Amino acid sequence: MNAPIPKLRRARSLKNKLILILLLSAFIPLALLGWVSYLSIEEITSKKIESGLFNSLNQGSYNLNSTLNNMDYASLQLTNEGNVGQKLTDYLTTESIYQQMELSQDIQQNLNLVNFTNPNLGVMFYYFPKNKEVKFENLVVDRNFSFDKLPRLAAGKAVTFYGPHETLYRYGKKKIVFSLVRPVYLTGEDQVYLYVEANNKLFEQIMDKQQYGMKASNVLINDQGSIVYSDFPEKYQVGQPFATAGTGGTFKEKQGDYYIFGQPNEQGWTLMVVIAKQDFEKEFHKWLVKYILIGSGSLFVSLLSAYALWRTVYRPLKKVGHDIQLLASSKFDSPVSYTNIKEFDIVMQKSYQMRTRIQDLIGDIELRETNKRQLEVEKLLYQINPHFIHNTLNTIQWLARMKGQTEIDQFVSVFTRILHYNLGKKGEIVPLRDELAAIHDYIALQRVRYDCEFQVVTDIDEGLLDTDVPRFILQPIVENALYHGLSDENGKITLDIHKVSDHYLIIEVIDNGEGMTAEEIAKVMLEEKNPLRDSGLGIGLDYVKRVIQAHYGDDCLFSIDSRIGQGTTVTLKIPF
């Protein structure tokens, strides 16, 4: 008994192991180098960018502070503490129209002189809230203004700073400026306010939207902690309160996907710059992309090396495995395939020698088995023929008593042909038409014996008459149907021969007898231990079964289908 083939354990292939080893040998050094580089580059870029942003922010905060101080200083010249303020008091208190005209021209000239000597200043004028009147403006002022609507930035000594907001210059709409309002206290009930604007170009210089090569958003918080300006309204809206973590100095915060850099001022306002995280980390990302490209190139080289090793080791092993698979599939005629590697070619040569030796051994075994089956078939044939001759001689004896010599002569003639066919061509292949001629003689012989008490119907494809079949396979089946499968009345045997596709010949012998049970069919199909042989049932069928197996091996079929009271069908399926 052959030992069972052990199952293969789950294991990785050599190719996968080679790829894994080479990838690890390239990836581990790259990963360690990358981690150290990552920490170093991140620290360097962060410090460099932060330093640059804080320097730029300090410069912007300084410019804004200087602008506010410059406006404050210039406004002092136009108050009671200056010459212009005293003239304004005289202008408001004198009753002489002529003197008012002279003072008005003098005030206007001095105000224009202050504006000329301070080019960073813009609109300047005095506002009289009692009459809602604007006087001595250096530029045309839009009268639809209100100091209460201006965004407060910070409050100083007797002065309030506003901005950023649109200029009050009538023809300078959408120009953003900073301004101050200073009350000018005069004698009597009149109260006058001085309004001074900074040049709109200062705002563009302070609120720079490009910081250290990055897109920046500017946010300005007043001394009351509210946003008075933002060019990033989607996240920071004007009027929204904003609390910072700064404690008097510059600060840096991270809010979501943005970094905030702030510079508080001693006047109470805070200038902030908002940088998107992706822009802030863009330089680091550039380094990361370069590192990824270098790492990918290294891994690609490792894969190429793995492929080279695969071609050197794995493919020859695959050829050896293919040669062994051919051996397992009994394909012994395939030529030997060398790998051009000495060690593997020696294995291939030994495998080819083993394959040739196995093929010779299988040929010897097949020859011995064929001779053994042939002897068994001939032995069965010698067992069947005496039984047939005995029955025939009994019939001749019975016919000699009942009939005349003419019928005996005809009977003996048919019997002679059958005897010659059965015993004259032992173990040979014959055309189907010869097998059918012999079965017709046998049926004619049996008709004489049974006095036409049964009928035989044939349905045969004429195109199959020249097909080669083993000799003496129909008569045993028909004989069993005749002796054991006919009903008492109207006995009928049907012989049907046809083909299935272009590969198989189907022979069916059908009777209308009493049928057989499943147990009886099983006993008949057994090659050994068949108790029905003593009664004659199964001897001929066993012969047919052995003959077709000897000629066709496993590529044939012998089956019996029977139903009690309906009859039996014996089917042969043999290849062309």
XYZ file of N, CA, C and O in Angstrom, residues 460-467:
32
model
N -28.927 0.593 -35.226
C -27.475 0.712 -35.361
C -27.166 1.808 -36.371
O -27.742 1.838 -37.462
N -26.245 2.691 -35.994
C -25.772 3.738 -36.897
C -24.905 3.092 -37.968
O -23.866 2.490 -37.664
N -25.345 3.207 -39.252
C -24.639 2.535 -40.342
C -23.204 3.043 -40.497
O -22.338 2.324 -40.989
N -22.971 4.274 -40.083
C -21.629 4.820 -40.234
C -20.629 4.241 -39.264
O -19.428 4.561 -39.342
N -21.076 3.405 -38.328
C -20.189 2.833 -37.328
C -19.787 1.396 -37.631
O -19.084 0.778 -36.825
N -20.212 0.845 -38.769
C -19.989 -0.581 -39.038
C -18.518 -0.915 -39.193
O -18.111 -2.062 -38.952
N -17.680 0.050 -39.592
C -16.251 -0.228 -39.768
C -15.434 0.117 -38.522
O -14.202 0.072 -38.547
N -16.118 0.445 -37.451
C -15.414 0.755 -36.213
C -14.852 -0.518 -35.593
O -15.539 -1.539 -35.527
